[in-house]
CSV table of N, CA and C in Angstrom, one decimal:
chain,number,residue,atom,x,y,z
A,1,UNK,N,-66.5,-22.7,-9.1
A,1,UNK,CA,-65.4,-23.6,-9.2
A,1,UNK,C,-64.8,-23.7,-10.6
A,2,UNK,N,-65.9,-23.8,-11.5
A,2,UNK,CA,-65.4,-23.8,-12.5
A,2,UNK,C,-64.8,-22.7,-13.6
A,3,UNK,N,-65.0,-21.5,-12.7
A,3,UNK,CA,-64.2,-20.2,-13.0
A,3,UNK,C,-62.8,-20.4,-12.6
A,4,UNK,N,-62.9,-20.9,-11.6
A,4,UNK,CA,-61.4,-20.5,-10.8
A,4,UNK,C,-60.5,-22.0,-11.6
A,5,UNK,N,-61.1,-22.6,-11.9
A,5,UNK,CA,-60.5,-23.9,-12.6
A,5,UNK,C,-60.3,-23.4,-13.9
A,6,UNK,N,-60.9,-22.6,-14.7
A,6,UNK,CA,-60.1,-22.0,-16.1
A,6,UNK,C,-59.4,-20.8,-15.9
A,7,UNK,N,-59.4,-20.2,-14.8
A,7,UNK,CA,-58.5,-19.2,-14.4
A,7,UNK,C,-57.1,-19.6,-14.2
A,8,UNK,N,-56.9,-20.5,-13.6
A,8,UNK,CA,-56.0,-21.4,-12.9
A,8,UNK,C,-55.2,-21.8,-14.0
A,9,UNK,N,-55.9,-22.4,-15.2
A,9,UNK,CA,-55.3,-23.2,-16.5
A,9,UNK,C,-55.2,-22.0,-17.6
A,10,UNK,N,-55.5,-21.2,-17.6
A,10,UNK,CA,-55.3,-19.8,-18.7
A,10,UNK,C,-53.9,-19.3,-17.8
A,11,UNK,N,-53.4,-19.2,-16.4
A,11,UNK,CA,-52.5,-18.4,-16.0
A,11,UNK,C,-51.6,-19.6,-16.0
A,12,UNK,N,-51.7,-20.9,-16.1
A,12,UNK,CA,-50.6,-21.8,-16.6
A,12,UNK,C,-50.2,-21.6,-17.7
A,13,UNK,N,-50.9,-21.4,-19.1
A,13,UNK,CA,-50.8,-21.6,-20.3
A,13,UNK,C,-49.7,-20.1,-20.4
A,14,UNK,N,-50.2,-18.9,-19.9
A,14,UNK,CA,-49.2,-18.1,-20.1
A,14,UNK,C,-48.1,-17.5,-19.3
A,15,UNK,N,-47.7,-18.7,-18.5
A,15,UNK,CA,-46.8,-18.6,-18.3
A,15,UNK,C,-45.9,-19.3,-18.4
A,16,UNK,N,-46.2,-20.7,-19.1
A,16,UNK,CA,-45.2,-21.4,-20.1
A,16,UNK,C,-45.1,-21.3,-21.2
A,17,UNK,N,-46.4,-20.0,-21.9
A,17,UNK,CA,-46.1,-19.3,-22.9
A,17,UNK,C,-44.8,-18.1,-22.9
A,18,UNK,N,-44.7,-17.9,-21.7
A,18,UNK,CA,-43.5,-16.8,-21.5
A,18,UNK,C,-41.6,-17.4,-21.8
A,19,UNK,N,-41.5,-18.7,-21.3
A,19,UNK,CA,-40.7,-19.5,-21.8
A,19,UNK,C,-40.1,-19.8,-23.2
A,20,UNK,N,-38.8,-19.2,-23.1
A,20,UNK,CA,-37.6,-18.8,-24.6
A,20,UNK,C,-37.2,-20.5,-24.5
A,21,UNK,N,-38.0,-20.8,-25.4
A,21,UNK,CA,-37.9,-22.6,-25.6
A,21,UNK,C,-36.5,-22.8,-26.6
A,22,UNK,N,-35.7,-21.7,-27.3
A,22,UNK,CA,-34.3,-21.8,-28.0
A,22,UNK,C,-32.9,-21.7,-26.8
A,23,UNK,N,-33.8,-21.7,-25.5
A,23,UNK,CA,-32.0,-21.3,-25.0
A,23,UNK,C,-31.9,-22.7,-24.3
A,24,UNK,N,-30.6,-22.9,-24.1
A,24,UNK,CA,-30.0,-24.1,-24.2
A,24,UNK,C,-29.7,-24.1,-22.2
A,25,UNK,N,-30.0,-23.2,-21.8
A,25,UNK,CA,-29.8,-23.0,-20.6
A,25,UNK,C,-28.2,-22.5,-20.2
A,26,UNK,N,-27.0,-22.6,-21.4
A,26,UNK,CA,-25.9,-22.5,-20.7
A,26,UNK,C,-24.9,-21.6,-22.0
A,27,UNK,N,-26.0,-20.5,-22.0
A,27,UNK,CA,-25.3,-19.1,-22.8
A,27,UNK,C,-25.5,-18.3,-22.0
A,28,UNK,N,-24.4,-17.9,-21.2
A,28,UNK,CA,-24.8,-17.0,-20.2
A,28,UNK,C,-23.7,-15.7,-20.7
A,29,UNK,N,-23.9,-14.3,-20.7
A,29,UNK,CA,-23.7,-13.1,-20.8
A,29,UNK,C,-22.0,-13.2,-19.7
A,30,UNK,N,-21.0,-13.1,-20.0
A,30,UNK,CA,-19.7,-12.7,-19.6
A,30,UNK,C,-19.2,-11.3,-19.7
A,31,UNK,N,-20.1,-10.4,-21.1
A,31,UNK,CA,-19.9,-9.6,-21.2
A,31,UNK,C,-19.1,-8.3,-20.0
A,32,UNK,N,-19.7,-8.4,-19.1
A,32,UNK,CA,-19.6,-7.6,-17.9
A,32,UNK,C,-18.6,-8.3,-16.7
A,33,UNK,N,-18.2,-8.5,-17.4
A,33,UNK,CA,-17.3,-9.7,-15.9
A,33,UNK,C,-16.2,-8.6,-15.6
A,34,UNK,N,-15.7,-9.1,-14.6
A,34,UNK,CA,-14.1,-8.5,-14.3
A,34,UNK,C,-13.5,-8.4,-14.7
A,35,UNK,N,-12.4,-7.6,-15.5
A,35,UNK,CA,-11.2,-7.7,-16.2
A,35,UNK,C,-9.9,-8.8,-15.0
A,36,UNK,N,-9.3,-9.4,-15.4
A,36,UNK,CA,-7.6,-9.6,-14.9
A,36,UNK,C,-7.3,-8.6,-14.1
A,37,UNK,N,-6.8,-8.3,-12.6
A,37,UNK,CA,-5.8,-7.4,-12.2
A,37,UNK,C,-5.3,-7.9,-10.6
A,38,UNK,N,-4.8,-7.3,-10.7
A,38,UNK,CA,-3.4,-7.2,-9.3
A,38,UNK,C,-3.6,-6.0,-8.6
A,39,UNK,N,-3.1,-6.7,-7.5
A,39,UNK,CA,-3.1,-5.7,-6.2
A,39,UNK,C,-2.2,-6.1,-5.4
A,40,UNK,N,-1.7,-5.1,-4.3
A,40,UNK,CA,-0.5,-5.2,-3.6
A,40,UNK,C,-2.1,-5.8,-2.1
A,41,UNK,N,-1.7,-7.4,-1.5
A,41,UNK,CA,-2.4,-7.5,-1.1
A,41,UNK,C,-2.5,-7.0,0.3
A,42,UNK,N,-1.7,-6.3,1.0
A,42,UNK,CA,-2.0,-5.4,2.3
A,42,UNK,C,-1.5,-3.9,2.1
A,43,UNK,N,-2.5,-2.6,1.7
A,43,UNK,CA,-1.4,-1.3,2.0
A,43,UNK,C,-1.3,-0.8,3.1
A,44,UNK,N,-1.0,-1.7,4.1
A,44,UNK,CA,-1.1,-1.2,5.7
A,44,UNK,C,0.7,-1.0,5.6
A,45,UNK,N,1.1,0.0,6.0
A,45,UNK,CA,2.4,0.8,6.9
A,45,UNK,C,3.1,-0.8,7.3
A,46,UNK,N,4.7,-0.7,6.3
A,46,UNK,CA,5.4,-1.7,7.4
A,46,UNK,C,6.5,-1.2,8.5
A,47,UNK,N,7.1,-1.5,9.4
A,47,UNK,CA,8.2,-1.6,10.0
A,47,UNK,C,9.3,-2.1,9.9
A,48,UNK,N,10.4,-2.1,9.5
A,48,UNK,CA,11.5,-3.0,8.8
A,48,UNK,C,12.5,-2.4,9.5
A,49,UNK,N,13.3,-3.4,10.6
A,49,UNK,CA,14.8,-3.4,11.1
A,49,UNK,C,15.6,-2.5,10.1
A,50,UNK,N,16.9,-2.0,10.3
A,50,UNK,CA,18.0,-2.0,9.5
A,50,UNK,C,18.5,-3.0,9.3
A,51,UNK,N,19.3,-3.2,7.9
A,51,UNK,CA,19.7,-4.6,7.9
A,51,UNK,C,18.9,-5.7,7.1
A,52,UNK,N,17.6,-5.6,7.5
A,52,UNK,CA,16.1,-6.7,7.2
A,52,UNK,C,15.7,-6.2,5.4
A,53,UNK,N,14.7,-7.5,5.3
A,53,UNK,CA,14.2,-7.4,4.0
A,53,UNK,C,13.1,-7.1,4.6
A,54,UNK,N,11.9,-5.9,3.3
A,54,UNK,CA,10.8,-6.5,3.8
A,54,UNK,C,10.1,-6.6,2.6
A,55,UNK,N,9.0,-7.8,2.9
A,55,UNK,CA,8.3,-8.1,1.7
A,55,UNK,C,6.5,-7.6,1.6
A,56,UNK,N,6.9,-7.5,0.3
A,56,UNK,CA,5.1,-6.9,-0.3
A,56,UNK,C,4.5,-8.1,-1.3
A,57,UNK,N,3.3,-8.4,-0.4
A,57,UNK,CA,2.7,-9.2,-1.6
A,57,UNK,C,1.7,-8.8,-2.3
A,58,UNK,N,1.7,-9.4,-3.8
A,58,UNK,CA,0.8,-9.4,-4.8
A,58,UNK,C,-0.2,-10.2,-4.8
A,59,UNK,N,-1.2,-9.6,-5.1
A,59,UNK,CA,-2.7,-10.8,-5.5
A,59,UNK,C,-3.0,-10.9,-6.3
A,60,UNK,N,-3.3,-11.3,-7.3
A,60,UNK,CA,-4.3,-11.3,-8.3
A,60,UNK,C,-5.2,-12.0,-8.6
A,61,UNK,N,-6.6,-11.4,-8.8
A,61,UNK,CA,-7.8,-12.2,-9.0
A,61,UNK,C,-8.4,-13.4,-9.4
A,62,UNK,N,-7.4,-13.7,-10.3
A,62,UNK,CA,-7.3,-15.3,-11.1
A,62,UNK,C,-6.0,-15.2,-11.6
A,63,UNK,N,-5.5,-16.8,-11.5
A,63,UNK,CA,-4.2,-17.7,-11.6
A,63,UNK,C,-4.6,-17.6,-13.3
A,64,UNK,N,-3.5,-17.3,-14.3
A,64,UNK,CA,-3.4,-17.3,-15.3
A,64,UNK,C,-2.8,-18.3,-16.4
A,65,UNK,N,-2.9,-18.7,-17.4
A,65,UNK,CA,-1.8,-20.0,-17.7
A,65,UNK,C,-0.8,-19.5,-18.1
A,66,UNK,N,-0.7,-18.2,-17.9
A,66,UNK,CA,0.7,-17.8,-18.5
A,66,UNK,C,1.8,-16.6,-17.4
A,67,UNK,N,3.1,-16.4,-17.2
A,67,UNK,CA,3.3,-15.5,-16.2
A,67,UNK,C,3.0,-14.0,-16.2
A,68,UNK,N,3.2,-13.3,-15.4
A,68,UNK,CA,2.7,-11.8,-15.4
A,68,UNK,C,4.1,-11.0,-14.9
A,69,UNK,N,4.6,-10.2,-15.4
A,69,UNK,CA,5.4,-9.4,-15.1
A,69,UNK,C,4.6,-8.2,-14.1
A,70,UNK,N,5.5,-8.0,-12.9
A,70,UNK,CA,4.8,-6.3,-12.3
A,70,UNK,C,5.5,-6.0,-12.0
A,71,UNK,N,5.6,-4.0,-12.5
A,71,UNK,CA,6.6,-3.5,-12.7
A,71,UNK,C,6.4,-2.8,-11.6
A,72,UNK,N,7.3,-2.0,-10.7
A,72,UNK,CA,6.8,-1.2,-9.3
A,72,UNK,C,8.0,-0.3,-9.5
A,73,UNK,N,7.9,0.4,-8.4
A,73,UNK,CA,9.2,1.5,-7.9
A,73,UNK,C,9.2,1.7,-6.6
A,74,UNK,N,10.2,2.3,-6.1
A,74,UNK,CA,10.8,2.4,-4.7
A,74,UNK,C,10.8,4.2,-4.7
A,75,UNK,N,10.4,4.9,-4.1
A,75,UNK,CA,10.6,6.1,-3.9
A,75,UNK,C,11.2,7.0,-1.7
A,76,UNK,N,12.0,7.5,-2.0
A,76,UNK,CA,12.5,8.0,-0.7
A,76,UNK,C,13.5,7.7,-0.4
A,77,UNK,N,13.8,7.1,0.7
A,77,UNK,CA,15.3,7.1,0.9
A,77,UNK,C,15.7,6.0,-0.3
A,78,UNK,N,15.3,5.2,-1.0
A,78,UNK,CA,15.7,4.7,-1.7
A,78,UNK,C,14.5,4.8,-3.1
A,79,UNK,N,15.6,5.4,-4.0
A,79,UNK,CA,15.0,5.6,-5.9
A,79,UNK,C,14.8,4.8,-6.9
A,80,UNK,N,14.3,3.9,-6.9
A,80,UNK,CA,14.6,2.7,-8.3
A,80,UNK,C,13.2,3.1,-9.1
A,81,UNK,N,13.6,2.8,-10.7
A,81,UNK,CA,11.9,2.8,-11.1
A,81,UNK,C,12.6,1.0,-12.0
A,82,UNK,N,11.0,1.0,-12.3
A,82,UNK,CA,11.2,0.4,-13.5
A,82,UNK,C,12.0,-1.8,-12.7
A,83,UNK,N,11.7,-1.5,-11.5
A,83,UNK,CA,12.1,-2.8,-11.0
A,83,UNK,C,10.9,-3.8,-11.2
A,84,UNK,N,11.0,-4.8,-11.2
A,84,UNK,CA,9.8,-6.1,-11.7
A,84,UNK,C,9.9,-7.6,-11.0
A,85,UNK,N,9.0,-8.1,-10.5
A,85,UNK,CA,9.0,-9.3,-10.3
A,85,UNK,C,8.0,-10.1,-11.1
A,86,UNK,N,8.4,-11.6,-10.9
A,86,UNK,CA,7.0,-12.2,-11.7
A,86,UNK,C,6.3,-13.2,-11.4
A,87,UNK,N,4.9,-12.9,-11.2
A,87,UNK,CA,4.3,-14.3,-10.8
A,87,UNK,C,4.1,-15.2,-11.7
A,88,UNK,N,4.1,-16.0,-11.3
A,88,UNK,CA,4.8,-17.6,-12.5
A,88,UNK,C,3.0,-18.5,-12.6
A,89,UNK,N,3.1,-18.7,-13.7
A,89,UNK,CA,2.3,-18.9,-14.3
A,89,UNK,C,0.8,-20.2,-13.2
A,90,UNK,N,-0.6,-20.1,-13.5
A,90,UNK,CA,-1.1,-20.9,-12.6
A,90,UNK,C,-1.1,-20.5,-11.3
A,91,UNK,N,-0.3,-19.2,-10.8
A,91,UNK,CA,-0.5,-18.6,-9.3
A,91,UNK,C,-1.3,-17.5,-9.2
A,92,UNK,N,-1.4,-17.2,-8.0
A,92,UNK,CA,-2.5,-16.0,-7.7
A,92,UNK,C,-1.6,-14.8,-6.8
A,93,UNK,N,-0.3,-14.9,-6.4
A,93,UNK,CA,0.1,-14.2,-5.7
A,93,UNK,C,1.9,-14.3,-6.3
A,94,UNK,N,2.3,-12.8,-5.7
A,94,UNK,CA,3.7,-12.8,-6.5
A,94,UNK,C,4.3,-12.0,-5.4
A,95,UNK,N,5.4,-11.5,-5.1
A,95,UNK,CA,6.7,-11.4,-3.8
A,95,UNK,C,7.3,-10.2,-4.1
A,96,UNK,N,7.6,-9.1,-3.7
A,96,UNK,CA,8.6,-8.2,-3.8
A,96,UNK,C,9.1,-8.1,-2.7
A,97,UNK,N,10.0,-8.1,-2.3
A,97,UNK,CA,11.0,-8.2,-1.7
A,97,UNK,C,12.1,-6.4,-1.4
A,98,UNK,N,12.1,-5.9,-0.2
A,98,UNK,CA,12.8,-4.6,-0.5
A,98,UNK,C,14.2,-4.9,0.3
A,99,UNK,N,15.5,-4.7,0.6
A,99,UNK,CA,16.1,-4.6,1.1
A,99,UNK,C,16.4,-3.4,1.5
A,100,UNK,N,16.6,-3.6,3.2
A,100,UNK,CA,17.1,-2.1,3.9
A,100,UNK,C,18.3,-2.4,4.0
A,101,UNK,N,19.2,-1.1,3.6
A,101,UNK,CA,20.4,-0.9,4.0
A,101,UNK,C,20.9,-1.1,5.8
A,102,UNK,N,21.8,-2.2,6.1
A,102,UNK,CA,22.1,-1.6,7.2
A,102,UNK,C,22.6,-0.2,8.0
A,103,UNK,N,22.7,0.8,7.2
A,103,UNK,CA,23.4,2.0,7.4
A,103,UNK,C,22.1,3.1,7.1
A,104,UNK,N,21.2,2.6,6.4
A,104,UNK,CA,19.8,3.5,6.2
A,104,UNK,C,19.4,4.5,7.9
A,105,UNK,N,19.3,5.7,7.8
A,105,UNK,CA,18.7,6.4,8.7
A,105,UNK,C,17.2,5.8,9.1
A,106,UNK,N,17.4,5.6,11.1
A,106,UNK,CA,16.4,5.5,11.6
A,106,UNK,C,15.0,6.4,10.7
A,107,UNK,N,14.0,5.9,10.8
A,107,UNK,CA,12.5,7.0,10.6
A,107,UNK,C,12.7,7.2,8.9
A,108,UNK,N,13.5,6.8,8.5
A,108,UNK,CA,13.7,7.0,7.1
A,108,UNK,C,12.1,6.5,6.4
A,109,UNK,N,11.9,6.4,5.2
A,109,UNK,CA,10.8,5.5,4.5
A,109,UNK,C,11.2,5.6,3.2
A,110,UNK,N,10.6,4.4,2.6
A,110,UNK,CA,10.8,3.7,1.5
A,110,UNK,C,9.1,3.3,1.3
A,111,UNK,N,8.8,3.9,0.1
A,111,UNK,CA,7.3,3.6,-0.7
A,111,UNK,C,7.5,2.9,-1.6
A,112,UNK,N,6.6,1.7,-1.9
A,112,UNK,CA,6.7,0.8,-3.1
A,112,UNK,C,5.6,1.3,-3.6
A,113,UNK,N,5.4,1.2,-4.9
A,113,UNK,CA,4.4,1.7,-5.8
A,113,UNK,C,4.6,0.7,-6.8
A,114,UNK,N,3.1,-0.2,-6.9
A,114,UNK,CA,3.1,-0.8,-8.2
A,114,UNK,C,2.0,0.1,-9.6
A,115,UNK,N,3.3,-0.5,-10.5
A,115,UNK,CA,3.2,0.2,-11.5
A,115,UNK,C,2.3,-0.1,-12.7
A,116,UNK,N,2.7,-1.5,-13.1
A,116,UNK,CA,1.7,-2.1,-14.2
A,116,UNK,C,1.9,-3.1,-13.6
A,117,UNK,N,1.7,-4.4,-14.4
A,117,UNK,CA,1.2,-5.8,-15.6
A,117,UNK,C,1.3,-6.1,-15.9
A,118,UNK,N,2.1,-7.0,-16.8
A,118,UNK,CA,2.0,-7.4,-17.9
A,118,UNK,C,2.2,-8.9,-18.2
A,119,UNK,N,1.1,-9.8,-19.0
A,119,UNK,CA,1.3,-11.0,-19.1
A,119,UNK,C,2.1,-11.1,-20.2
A,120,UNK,N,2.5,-12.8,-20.4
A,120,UNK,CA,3.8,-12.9,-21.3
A,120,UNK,C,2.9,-12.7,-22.7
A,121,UNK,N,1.8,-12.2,-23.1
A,121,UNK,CA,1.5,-12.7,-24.3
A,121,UNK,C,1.4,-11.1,-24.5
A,122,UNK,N,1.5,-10.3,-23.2
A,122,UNK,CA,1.5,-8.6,-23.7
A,122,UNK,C,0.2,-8.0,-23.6
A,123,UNK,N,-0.8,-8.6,-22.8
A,123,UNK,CA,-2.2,-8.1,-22.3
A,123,UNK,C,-1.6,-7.2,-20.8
A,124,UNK,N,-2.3,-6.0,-21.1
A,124,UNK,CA,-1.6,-5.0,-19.5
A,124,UNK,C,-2.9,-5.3,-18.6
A,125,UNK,N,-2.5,-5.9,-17.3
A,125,UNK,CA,-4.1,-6.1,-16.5
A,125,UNK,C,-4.1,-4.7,-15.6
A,126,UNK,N,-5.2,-4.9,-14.7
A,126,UNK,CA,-5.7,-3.6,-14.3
A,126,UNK,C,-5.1,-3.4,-13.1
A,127,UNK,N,-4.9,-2.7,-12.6
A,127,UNK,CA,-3.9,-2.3,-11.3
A,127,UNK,C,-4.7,-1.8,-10.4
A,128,UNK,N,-5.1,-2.7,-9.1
A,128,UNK,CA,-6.2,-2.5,-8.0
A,128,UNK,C,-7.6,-3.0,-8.6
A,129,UNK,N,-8.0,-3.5,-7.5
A,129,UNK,CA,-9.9,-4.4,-7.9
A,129,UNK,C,-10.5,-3.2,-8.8
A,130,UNK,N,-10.3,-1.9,-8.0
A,130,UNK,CA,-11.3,-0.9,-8.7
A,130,UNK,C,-10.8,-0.1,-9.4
A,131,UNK,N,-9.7,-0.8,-10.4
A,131,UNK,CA,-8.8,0.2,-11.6
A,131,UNK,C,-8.4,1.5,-10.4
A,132,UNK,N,-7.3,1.6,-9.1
A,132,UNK,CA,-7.0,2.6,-8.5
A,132,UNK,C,-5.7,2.4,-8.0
A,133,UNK,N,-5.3,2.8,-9.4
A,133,UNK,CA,-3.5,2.5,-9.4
A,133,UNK,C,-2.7,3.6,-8.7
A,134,UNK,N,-3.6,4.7,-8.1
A,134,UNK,CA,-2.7,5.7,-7.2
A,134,UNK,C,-2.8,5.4,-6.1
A,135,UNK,N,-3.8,4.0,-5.6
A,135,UNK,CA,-3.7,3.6,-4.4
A,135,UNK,C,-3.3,2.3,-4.1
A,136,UNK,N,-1.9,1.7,-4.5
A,136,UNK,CA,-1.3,0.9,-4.7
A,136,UNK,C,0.0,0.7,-4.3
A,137,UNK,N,0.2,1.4,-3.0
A,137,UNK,CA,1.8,1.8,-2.8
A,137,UNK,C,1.6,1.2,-0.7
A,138,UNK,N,2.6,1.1,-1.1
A,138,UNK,CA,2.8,0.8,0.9
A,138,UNK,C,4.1,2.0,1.2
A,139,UNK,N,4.5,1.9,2.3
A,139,UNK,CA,5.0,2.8,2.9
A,139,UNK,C,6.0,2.2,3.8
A,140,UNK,N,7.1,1.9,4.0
A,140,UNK,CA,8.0,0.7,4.6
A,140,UNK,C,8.9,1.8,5.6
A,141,UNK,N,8.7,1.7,6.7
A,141,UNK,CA,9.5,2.4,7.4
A,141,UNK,C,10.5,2.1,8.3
A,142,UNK,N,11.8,2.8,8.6
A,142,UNK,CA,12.7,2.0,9.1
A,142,UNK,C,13.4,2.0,10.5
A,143,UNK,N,13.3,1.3,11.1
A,143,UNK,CA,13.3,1.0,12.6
A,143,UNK,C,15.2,0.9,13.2
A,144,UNK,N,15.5,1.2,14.1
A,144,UNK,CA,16.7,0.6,14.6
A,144,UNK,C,16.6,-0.8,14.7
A,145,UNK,N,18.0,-1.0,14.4
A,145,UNK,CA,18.3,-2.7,14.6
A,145,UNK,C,18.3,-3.4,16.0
């Protein structure tokens, strides 16, 4: 009994000898965290009337205190680069918006592609959860009225 009673108190002693008696409990390692980024939050195929808007929304991972520019483009029956919306500061999601021509050809398509990022202080965030900015685009296709 009295083996197992200093065995008992020698495996206590070292293992509150194992204890970093300097940490404060609340320095924890951020190092590795997630960067900031945005994503287009559905790339599922739309359908859009002639005539109709249709909209793509943005997510981003965390609400920032300051706004975010994102730059996108339109490719196919319709060419734009370099177009931008902005989510406004404190939000998590932001709106693009496409307009179809009433006169656009049935079956036609229109691809949005986001492009960058950019907060107002000029930090560029990452484009898709897993940095995969060639998979970032929807495909809006256009239906009779």
């Amino acid at each position: 009994m009295k083996k197992l009673l200093i065995l008992l108190t020698a495996l206590s002693a070292l293992s509150l000898q194992a204890c970093e008696k300097d940490s404060p409990g609340d320095n924890y390692d951020f190092s590795t965290s997630i960067p900031p980024y945005i994503t287009i939050q559905s790339l599922k195929d739309q359908v859009v009337k002639q005539g109709a808007s249709a909209t793509v929304n943005l997510q981003m991972r965390t609400s920032l205190q300051q706004e975010v520019t994102a730059t996108y483009k339109l490719t196919g029956a319709i060419n734009l680069d370099n177009q931008t919306t902005v989510v406004e500061r404190d939000k998590t999601t932001g709106l693009i918006t496409v307009a179809i021509p009433a006169n656009m050809a049935v079956g036609s398509e229109v691809v949005v592609t986001l492009v960058k990022a950019i907060t107002k202080d000029g930090m560029s965030m990452t484009i898709g959860q897993d940095n995969n900015p060639d998979k970032q685009k929807v495909t809006i296709k256009v239906a009779p009225m």
